[in-house]
């Protein structure tokens, strides 16, 4: 069967991971800038303030995208660049940057996919409690309106929020991401509900005010990504895939069930009934308004089988397992199983909004970056994705994570996820072998896989 002729081939980034110019162009501080000042918070003491200098190199970066032949570019808007205080006065220089980015992309035939919230919160809003503050959904609504008013004459593809299990779970519960909090379950349940309301508000703004017909996704990763060992284990893997984590804000299913099924998982409602905030029918209607895509970020995963007690059991890794530089398993089968499980549960066309790996890449003596591991990784993952399509899973697009090596959150600049190598001292870019390989896959619409 193969991929659709209009399959969307792209690459992705996020504002604070690449832009730099943290104190230029009227941008204010974000939660991550301030978090990175805490000793030990970020590996190597790195700070996102300089990013990989994309703000200054925007035009030549778009030319690199053109050279790579990608058809779509997923990037996020920096809230602190648009509304330095989070609300109130709009920073016209910030809007100008994104206007020029969109225009430059369109000039070279690349379709923009805009993420509204990819984890960088204006510090001023963080100081007021961030996602714990009941005003957060209306702050988000106001910010979304500014962006939609400015860009929606040329942008029609939108992502509301990216991976709340990280910006809440890792951030407000596990103290690994900014702001490094360890909140109670009651506070987390409030933050989760406010976050879902933020999603609903953004979606409502796009549907009401977009000047071109909009397509919208919410993006999630599934922390319990599971691959059945044999056919007998398919249901066990599916059960685990949609399991609620004990640290509930880290679960994927909590958000995707609320958004795509209009209901929090029953287990969540019963187990935490005493600490949940007020959840009204109107809230759930706002949260679960129809979306065009189910956005999924896919990286590693586990082999799973049905245990003797009937519960899913993770098969321990064997010695010498294939792993990325970040020690994540190379598990291409997730591109078949997770996509299939999610499509069967939610029945919404899927966009793979992120997939890729961190590698130990360096410039070889001949001046090139021979990242054979990443090529093999992509080859395996994309073939499994194509098998899912052949089995009837409606997959509309694939975005490689990432376009450039960049700031990998609490791991700083220690990891390299890009198709394009970045010299972190000079900022110089070099397309890796995998970038050229991906260009050929895009050109053949996956036929050469
Ligand atoms: C998910 C996040 O959206 C992205 O920001 C991050 O860099 C990648 N995963 C890799 O960890």
Short mmCIF file of C-alpha atoms and ligand atoms in Angstrom, two decimals:
data_model
loop_
_atom_site.label_atom_id
_atom_site.label_comp_id
_atom_site.label_asym_id
_atom_site.label_seq_id
_atom_site.Cartn_x
_atom_site.Cartn_y
_atom_site.Cartn_z
CA UNK A 1 0.00 0.00 0.00
CA UNK A 2 2.75 2.51 0.97
CA UNK A 3 2.41 6.02 2.31
CA UNK A 4 -0.14 8.55 1.10
CA UNK A 5 1.01 10.72 -1.77
CA UNK A 6 0.44 13.78 0.45
CA UNK A 7 2.41 12.31 3.36
CA UNK A 8 3.95 15.13 5.42
CA UNK A 9 7.72 14.74 5.85
CA UNK A 10 9.21 17.17 8.30
CA UNK A 11 11.60 17.90 11.11
CA UNK A 12 10.95 19.50 14.50
CA UNK A 13 12.47 21.85 17.06
CA UNK A 14 11.33 23.91 20.04
CA UNK A 15 12.01 27.59 20.68
CA UNK A 16 14.07 27.48 23.83
CA UNK A 17 16.11 24.52 22.61
CA UNK A 18 17.48 26.39 19.60
CA UNK A 19 16.73 30.13 19.49
CA UNK A 20 19.27 31.60 21.86
CA UNK A 21 19.22 35.41 21.96
CA UNK A 22 17.59 34.90 25.32
CA UNK A 23 18.07 38.51 26.30
CA UNK A 24 17.63 40.10 22.88
CA UNK A 25 14.72 41.42 20.89
CA UNK A 26 12.69 42.25 23.96
CA UNK A 27 12.41 38.66 25.21
CA UNK A 28 12.05 38.24 28.95
CA UNK A 29 13.26 35.43 31.16
CA UNK A 30 11.54 32.07 31.12
CA UNK A 31 11.15 29.40 33.79
CA UNK A 32 14.02 27.45 32.13
CA UNK A 33 16.46 30.37 32.06
CA UNK A 34 16.08 30.86 35.78
CA UNK A 35 16.05 27.13 36.58
CA UNK A 36 19.35 26.72 34.74
CA UNK A 37 21.02 29.09 37.21
CA UNK A 38 20.51 26.60 40.04
CA UNK A 39 23.80 24.76 40.57
CA UNK A 40 23.44 21.16 39.40
CA UNK A 41 20.06 21.67 37.71
CA UNK A 42 21.47 21.30 34.19
CA UNK A 43 24.25 18.95 33.18
CA UNK A 44 27.50 20.85 32.65
CA UNK A 45 25.96 24.03 34.07
CA UNK A 46 24.58 24.79 30.58
CA UNK A 47 21.97 27.48 29.99
CA UNK A 48 19.43 27.75 27.17
CA UNK A 49 20.02 31.49 26.86
CA UNK A 50 22.37 31.08 23.87
CA UNK A 51 20.54 28.09 22.33
CA UNK A 52 22.16 27.26 19.01
CA UNK A 53 21.87 30.83 17.78
CA UNK A 54 18.86 30.16 15.55
CA UNK A 55 17.33 33.59 16.25
CA UNK A 56 20.25 35.26 14.47
CA UNK A 57 20.77 32.56 11.84
CA UNK A 58 17.12 32.02 10.97
CA UNK A 59 17.45 32.62 7.22
CA UNK A 60 20.47 30.41 6.66
CA UNK A 61 18.83 27.75 8.86
CA UNK A 62 15.77 27.74 6.61
CA UNK A 63 18.09 27.34 3.61
CA UNK A 64 19.52 24.24 5.31
CA UNK A 65 15.98 22.89 5.66
CA UNK A 66 15.52 23.46 1.95
CA UNK A 67 18.74 21.62 1.23
CA UNK A 68 17.44 18.72 3.34
CA UNK A 69 14.29 18.66 1.24
CA UNK A 70 11.90 18.64 4.21
CA UNK A 71 8.35 19.63 3.34
CA UNK A 72 7.22 20.75 6.80
CA UNK A 73 8.88 22.35 9.81
CA UNK A 74 7.49 22.03 13.31
CA UNK A 75 8.72 24.78 15.66
CA UNK A 76 7.37 26.38 18.81
CA UNK A 77 6.69 29.97 19.74
CA UNK A 78 8.49 31.41 22.73
CA UNK A 79 5.81 32.89 24.97
CA UNK A 80 8.37 35.13 26.78
CA UNK A 81 9.37 36.57 23.40
CA UNK A 82 5.80 37.47 22.45
CA UNK A 83 4.45 38.58 25.81
CA UNK A 84 7.47 39.26 28.02
CA UNK A 85 5.37 39.47 31.17
CA UNK A 86 3.12 36.61 30.10
CA UNK A 87 0.15 38.96 29.69
CA UNK A 88 -0.17 42.63 28.82
CA UNK A 89 2.05 44.35 26.33
CA UNK A 90 2.92 42.49 23.13
CA UNK A 91 6.56 42.57 22.04
CA UNK A 92 6.42 43.50 18.35
CA UNK A 93 10.03 42.41 17.79
CA UNK A 94 9.07 38.92 18.93
CA UNK A 95 6.16 38.78 16.52
CA UNK A 96 8.37 40.11 13.75
CA UNK A 97 10.78 37.20 14.22
CA UNK A 98 8.03 34.59 13.80
CA UNK A 99 6.43 36.49 10.93
CA UNK A 100 9.75 36.46 9.11
CA UNK A 101 10.32 32.80 9.92
CA UNK A 102 6.92 31.86 8.50
CA UNK A 103 7.46 34.00 5.39
CA UNK A 104 10.91 32.55 4.78
CA UNK A 105 9.58 28.99 5.14
CA UNK A 106 6.75 29.67 2.73
CA UNK A 107 9.09 31.28 0.22
CA UNK A 108 11.00 27.99 -0.05
CA UNK A 109 7.89 25.81 -0.01
CA UNK A 110 8.09 24.48 3.57
CA UNK A 111 4.83 24.26 5.51
CA UNK A 112 4.97 25.63 9.07
CA UNK A 113 3.56 23.57 11.97
CA UNK A 114 3.37 25.79 15.03
CA UNK A 115 3.43 24.53 18.62
CA UNK A 116 1.97 27.04 21.06
CA UNK A 117 3.45 25.66 24.25
CA UNK A 118 6.68 23.68 24.35
CA UNK A 119 7.66 24.21 27.99
CA UNK A 120 9.05 27.78 28.16
CA UNK A 121 6.84 29.81 30.45
CA UNK A 122 7.37 33.54 31.09
CA UNK A 123 9.10 33.71 34.46
CA UNK A 124 6.56 36.25 35.69
CA UNK A 125 3.76 33.67 35.26
CA UNK A 126 5.84 31.02 36.96
CA UNK A 127 6.18 33.37 39.93
CA UNK A 128 2.40 33.50 40.12
CA UNK A 129 2.14 29.72 40.40
CA UNK A 130 2.27 28.70 36.73
CA UNK A 131 -0.12 25.84 36.02
CA UNK A 132 -1.36 25.86 39.62
CA UNK A 133 -2.92 29.27 39.15
CA UNK A 134 -6.61 29.11 38.09
CA UNK A 135 -5.89 32.09 35.80
CA UNK A 136 -3.49 30.00 33.71
CA UNK A 137 -6.09 28.92 31.10
CA UNK A 138 -7.07 32.53 30.46
CA UNK A 139 -3.42 33.65 30.30
CA UNK A 140 -2.86 30.89 27.74
CA UNK A 141 -5.98 31.90 25.82
CA UNK A 142 -4.77 35.49 25.62
CA UNK A 143 -1.31 34.41 24.43
CA UNK A 144 -2.81 32.05 21.83
CA UNK A 145 -5.02 34.85 20.51
CA UNK A 146 -2.00 37.11 19.94
CA UNK A 147 -0.21 34.35 18.01
CA UNK A 148 -3.25 33.26 16.01
CA UNK A 149 -4.07 36.87 15.07
CA UNK A 150 -0.51 37.39 13.86
CA UNK A 151 0.20 34.14 12.00
CA UNK A 152 -3.00 32.37 11.02
CA UNK A 153 -3.29 34.10 7.65
CA UNK A 154 -0.26 31.97 6.65
CA UNK A 155 -0.19 29.17 9.24
CA UNK A 156 -2.90 26.49 9.17
CA UNK A 157 -1.28 23.70 11.18
CA UNK A 158 -1.18 24.02 14.94
CA UNK A 159 -0.17 22.05 18.01
CA UNK A 160 -1.63 23.17 21.30
CA UNK A 161 0.62 21.68 23.99
CA UNK A 162 3.64 19.39 23.83
CA UNK A 163 3.96 16.49 26.29
CA UNK A 164 2.38 17.63 29.57
CA UNK A 165 3.74 14.51 31.24
CA UNK A 166 7.13 16.27 31.04
CA UNK A 167 6.22 19.87 31.80
CA UNK A 168 4.05 18.72 34.72
CA UNK A 169 5.31 15.26 35.73
CA UNK A 170 9.06 15.82 35.38
CA UNK A 171 8.77 19.48 36.35
CA UNK A 172 6.21 19.80 39.16
CA UNK A 173 6.54 16.33 40.66
CA UNK A 174 9.97 14.83 39.96
CA UNK A 175 12.02 18.06 40.21
CA UNK A 176 14.03 17.16 37.10
CA UNK A 177 12.68 19.86 34.78
CA UNK A 178 12.01 23.54 35.47
CA UNK A 179 10.90 24.69 37.99
CA UNK A 180 12.11 21.66 39.95
CA UNK A 181 9.11 21.29 42.27
CA UNK A 182 7.86 18.30 44.27
CA UNK A 183 4.15 18.97 44.65
CA UNK A 184 1.50 16.92 46.41
CA UNK A 185 -0.98 14.76 44.48
CA UNK A 186 -3.73 17.28 45.21
CA UNK A 187 -1.68 20.09 43.67
CA UNK A 188 -0.75 17.89 40.73
CA UNK A 189 -4.39 17.07 40.02
CA UNK A 190 -5.13 20.79 39.92
CA UNK A 191 -2.18 21.46 37.59
CA UNK A 192 -3.31 18.62 35.30
CA UNK A 193 -6.83 20.01 35.04
CA UNK A 194 -5.61 23.56 34.43
CA UNK A 195 -3.31 22.22 31.72
CA UNK A 196 -6.15 20.45 29.96
CA UNK A 197 -8.20 23.64 30.16
CA UNK A 198 -5.26 25.46 28.56
CA UNK A 199 -5.40 22.98 25.69
CA UNK A 200 -9.14 23.56 25.34
CA UNK A 201 -8.75 27.33 25.37
CA UNK A 202 -6.02 27.32 22.72
CA UNK A 203 -8.10 25.05 20.51
CA UNK A 204 -11.12 27.30 20.96
CA UNK A 205 -9.09 30.38 20.00
CA UNK A 206 -7.77 28.66 16.87
CA UNK A 207 -11.22 27.43 15.82
CA UNK A 208 -12.78 30.84 16.44
CA UNK A 209 -10.18 33.26 15.12
CA UNK A 210 -7.94 31.47 12.59
CA UNK A 211 -8.02 33.23 9.23
CA UNK A 212 -7.31 30.04 7.25
CA UNK A 213 -8.86 26.60 7.80
CA UNK A 214 -6.92 25.18 10.71
CA UNK A 215 -5.75 21.64 11.46
CA UNK A 216 -4.94 21.10 15.10
CA UNK A 217 -3.22 18.41 17.17
CA UNK A 218 -2.34 17.82 20.78
CA UNK A 219 1.04 16.14 21.23
CA UNK A 220 1.75 13.41 23.71
CA UNK A 221 4.41 10.78 24.32
CA UNK A 222 3.38 7.47 25.84
CA UNK A 223 5.65 6.68 28.77
CA UNK A 224 4.58 3.00 28.81
CA UNK A 225 5.39 2.33 25.16
CA UNK A 226 4.96 -1.43 24.84
CA UNK A 227 5.74 -4.09 22.25
CA UNK A 228 4.22 -7.58 22.64
CA UNK A 229 6.74 -10.43 22.70
CA UNK A 230 4.39 -12.83 20.86
CA UNK A 231 0.84 -12.70 19.49
CA UNK A 232 -0.38 -14.02 22.85
CA UNK A 233 0.95 -10.87 24.54
CA UNK A 234 -0.80 -8.28 22.40
CA UNK A 235 -3.50 -7.53 24.98
CA UNK A 236 -0.92 -7.36 27.78
CA UNK A 237 1.08 -4.82 25.79
CA UNK A 238 -2.06 -2.83 25.04
CA UNK A 239 -3.04 -2.82 28.74
CA UNK A 240 0.34 -1.51 29.74
CA UNK A 241 0.37 1.07 26.97
CA UNK A 242 -2.67 2.77 28.49
CA UNK A 243 -1.75 2.24 32.14
CA UNK A 244 -2.04 5.03 34.71
CA UNK A 245 1.30 5.72 36.36
CA UNK A 246 1.44 5.93 40.18
CA UNK A 247 2.79 9.38 39.60
CA UNK A 248 -0.35 10.10 37.59
CA UNK A 249 0.78 13.31 35.89
CA UNK A 250 3.51 11.30 34.17
CA UNK A 251 0.93 9.11 32.38
CA UNK A 252 0.08 9.69 28.75
CA UNK A 253 -3.39 8.16 28.96
CA UNK A 254 -4.55 10.71 31.52
CA UNK A 255 -4.30 13.49 28.94
CA UNK A 256 -5.19 11.59 25.78
CA UNK A 257 -8.34 10.03 27.27
CA UNK A 258 -9.54 13.40 28.53
CA UNK A 259 -8.81 15.11 25.22
CA UNK A 260 -9.77 12.46 22.68
CA UNK A 261 -12.43 10.54 24.65
CA UNK A 262 -13.84 13.35 26.77
CA UNK A 263 -13.27 11.52 30.03
CA UNK A 264 -10.48 11.06 32.54
CA UNK A 265 -9.62 7.34 33.00
CA UNK A 266 -12.03 5.67 35.49
CA UNK A 267 -9.13 4.51 37.62
CA UNK A 268 -7.98 8.12 38.05
CA UNK A 269 -11.44 9.38 38.98
CA UNK A 270 -11.97 6.67 41.58
CA UNK A 271 -8.47 6.43 43.03
CA UNK A 272 -8.07 10.20 43.50
CA UNK A 273 -11.70 11.23 44.06
CA UNK A 274 -10.90 12.89 47.39
CA UNK A 275 -8.29 15.24 46.01
CA UNK A 276 -9.57 16.14 42.55
CA UNK A 277 -10.43 19.76 41.74
CA UNK A 278 -13.94 20.59 40.55
CA UNK A 279 -14.34 19.12 37.05
CA UNK A 280 -17.47 20.28 35.26
CA UNK A 281 -19.22 19.00 32.14
CA UNK A 282 -18.44 22.32 30.48
CA UNK A 283 -14.75 21.80 31.25
CA UNK A 284 -14.81 18.37 29.64
CA UNK A 285 -16.64 19.70 26.59
CA UNK A 286 -14.00 22.39 26.13
CA UNK A 287 -11.16 19.91 26.67
CA UNK A 288 -12.50 17.28 24.28
CA UNK A 289 -13.56 19.44 21.34
CA UNK A 290 -12.64 17.53 18.14
CA UNK A 291 -9.07 17.64 16.85
CA UNK A 292 -7.73 16.89 13.39
CA UNK A 293 -4.70 14.85 14.42
CA UNK A 294 -3.40 12.72 17.24
CA UNK A 295 0.22 13.87 17.70
CA UNK A 296 2.61 11.29 19.02
CA UNK A 297 6.29 11.54 20.01
CA UNK A 298 8.03 8.15 19.84
CA UNK A 299 11.48 7.16 21.08
CA UNK A 300 12.13 3.98 23.13
CA UNK A 301 9.94 1.19 24.47
CA UNK A 302 9.77 -2.14 26.27
CA UNK A 303 8.99 -5.71 25.32
CA UNK A 304 5.98 -6.85 27.32
CA UNK A 305 4.34 -10.19 28.06
CA UNK A 306 1.39 -11.38 30.15
CA UNK A 307 2.68 -12.41 33.62
CA UNK A 308 1.40 -15.38 35.65
CA UNK A 309 -0.93 -13.10 37.63
CA UNK A 310 -2.39 -11.83 34.35
CA UNK A 311 -0.71 -8.43 34.63
CA UNK A 312 1.66 -7.14 31.94
CA UNK A 313 5.32 -7.77 32.70
CA UNK A 314 8.27 -5.99 31.15
CA UNK A 315 10.87 -8.37 29.77
CA UNK A 316 14.28 -7.38 31.19
CA UNK A 317 16.78 -5.99 28.70
CA UNK A 318 19.33 -8.48 27.48
CA UNK A 319 23.00 -7.68 27.96
CA UNK A 320 24.45 -5.59 25.15
CA UNK A 321 21.04 -4.33 23.95
CA UNK A 322 21.00 -1.75 21.18
CA UNK A 323 20.80 1.68 22.77
CA UNK A 324 21.22 5.32 21.89
CA UNK A 325 23.77 7.70 23.43
CA UNK A 326 21.12 8.56 26.03
CA UNK A 327 20.80 4.85 26.90
CA UNK A 328 17.28 4.66 25.45
CA UNK A 329 16.44 1.32 23.84
CA UNK A 330 16.41 1.11 20.08
CA UNK A 331 12.91 -0.36 19.75
CA UNK A 332 11.64 0.19 16.19
CA UNK A 333 8.62 -2.07 16.74
CA UNK A 334 6.95 0.74 18.70
CA UNK A 335 6.39 2.46 15.36
CA UNK A 336 4.08 -0.41 14.53
CA UNK A 337 2.51 -1.27 17.87
CA UNK A 338 2.14 2.08 19.59
CA UNK A 339 0.77 3.71 16.49
CA UNK A 340 -1.65 0.83 16.05
CA UNK A 341 -2.75 0.79 19.72
CA UNK A 342 -3.32 4.56 19.71
CA UNK A 343 -5.20 4.52 16.44
CA UNK A 344 -7.44 1.67 17.57
CA UNK A 345 -8.24 3.45 20.83
CA UNK A 346 -8.73 7.02 19.57
CA UNK A 347 -9.54 6.66 15.86
CA UNK A 348 -7.99 10.01 14.95
CA UNK A 349 -5.44 10.36 12.09
CA UNK A 350 -1.93 10.30 13.50
CA UNK A 351 1.01 12.63 13.06
CA UNK A 352 4.32 11.33 14.35
CA UNK A 353 5.39 14.69 15.72
CA UNK A 354 8.80 13.52 16.98
CA UNK A 355 11.09 10.54 16.54
CA UNK A 356 14.86 10.28 16.57
CA UNK A 357 17.86 9.49 18.72
CA UNK A 358 20.75 11.06 20.53
CA UNK A 359 24.08 9.90 19.07
CA UNK A 360 27.77 10.26 19.86
CA UNK A 361 28.30 12.28 16.71
CA UNK A 362 31.48 14.15 15.82
CA UNK A 363 33.14 15.57 12.72
CA UNK A 364 35.30 12.89 11.14
CA UNK A 365 38.73 13.55 9.59
CA UNK A 366 37.15 14.00 6.17
CA UNK A 367 34.96 16.82 7.53
CA UNK A 368 31.72 14.82 7.46
CA UNK A 369 29.55 13.35 10.22
CA UNK A 370 29.17 9.64 9.50
CA UNK A 371 26.28 8.84 11.86
CA UNK A 372 25.59 5.34 10.59
CA UNK A 373 23.74 4.49 13.83
CA UNK A 374 21.12 7.16 13.21
CA UNK A 375 20.62 6.03 9.62
CA UNK A 376 20.06 2.46 10.77
CA UNK A 377 17.76 3.66 13.56
CA UNK A 378 15.66 5.70 11.15
CA UNK A 379 15.58 2.96 8.57
CA UNK A 380 14.21 0.47 11.10
CA UNK A 381 11.71 2.90 12.67
CA UNK A 382 10.37 4.15 9.36
CA UNK A 383 9.94 0.65 7.99
CA UNK A 384 7.84 -0.29 11.03
CA UNK A 385 5.79 2.88 10.56
CA UNK A 386 5.14 1.87 6.97
CA UNK A 387 4.01 -1.59 8.14
CA UNK A 388 1.51 0.10 10.44
CA UNK A 389 0.18 2.07 7.47
CA UNK A 390 -0.05 -1.15 5.46
CA UNK A 391 -2.14 -2.59 8.31
CA UNK A 392 -4.63 0.27 8.12
CA UNK A 393 -3.28 2.77 10.66
CA UNK A 394 -4.04 6.26 9.36
CA UNK A 395 -0.67 8.04 9.63
CA UNK A 396 -0.48 11.42 7.91
CA UNK A 397 3.03 12.61 8.62
CA UNK A 398 6.40 12.16 10.28
CA UNK A 399 8.63 14.81 11.87
CA UNK A 400 12.19 13.93 12.73
CA UNK A 401 13.45 15.07 16.13
CA UNK A 402 15.41 17.06 15.69
CA UNK A 403 16.47 19.29 12.87
CA UNK A 404 19.52 20.55 14.81
CA UNK A 405 21.56 19.36 17.73
CA UNK A 406 20.18 21.46 20.57
CA UNK A 407 19.59 22.14 24.27
CA UNK A 408 18.25 18.87 25.68
CA UNK A 409 16.60 20.31 28.81
CA UNK A 410 18.25 19.13 32.05
CA UNK A 411 20.93 17.38 29.99
CA UNK A 412 22.03 20.68 28.49
CA UNK A 413 24.11 20.42 25.33
CA UNK A 414 25.40 16.95 26.20
CA UNK A 415 23.13 15.18 23.68
CA UNK A 416 22.98 15.37 19.89
CA UNK A 417 19.58 14.61 18.31
CA UNK A 418 20.00 16.55 15.06
CA UNK A 419 20.09 15.77 11.37
CA UNK A 420 22.34 18.81 11.36
CA UNK A 421 25.43 18.90 13.56
CA UNK A 422 26.03 22.11 15.48
CA UNK A 423 29.45 23.15 16.71
CA UNK A 424 28.40 24.48 20.11
CA UNK A 425 31.40 26.87 20.25
CA UNK A 426 31.21 28.50 16.81
CA UNK A 427 27.58 27.72 15.97
CA UNK A 428 28.68 26.28 12.62
CA UNK A 429 26.23 23.79 11.06
CA UNK A 430 27.11 20.63 9.09
CA UNK A 431 24.52 18.27 7.63
CA UNK A 432 25.11 14.75 8.97
CA UNK A 433 25.04 11.67 6.71
CA UNK A 434 21.61 10.91 8.22
CA UNK A 435 20.38 14.28 6.95
CA UNK A 436 21.26 13.34 3.38
CA UNK A 437 19.79 9.88 3.89
CA UNK A 438 16.54 11.39 5.18
CA UNK A 439 16.48 13.79 2.20
CA UNK A 440 16.45 10.77 -0.13
CA UNK A 441 13.69 9.05 1.85
CA UNK A 442 11.59 12.21 1.64
CA UNK A 443 12.24 12.49 -2.08
CA UNK A 444 11.05 8.92 -2.69
CA UNK A 445 8.09 9.34 -0.29
CA UNK A 446 9.42 6.36 1.66
CA UNK A 447 9.51 4.03 -1.32
CA UNK A 448 13.25 3.53 -0.92
CA UNK A 449 12.86 2.24 2.65
C1 LIG B 1 10.43 15.28 23.65
C2 LIG B 1 10.44 16.77 23.68
O1 LIG B 1 9.28 17.28 23.08
C3 LIG B 1 11.68 17.41 23.08
O2 LIG B 1 11.71 18.73 23.49
C4 LIG B 1 12.91 16.63 23.54
O3 LIG B 1 14.09 17.27 23.20
C5 LIG B 1 12.83 15.25 22.93
N1 LIG B 1 11.65 14.58 23.44
C6 LIG B 1 14.04 14.35 23.24
O4 LIG B 1 14.11 14.12 24.60
#
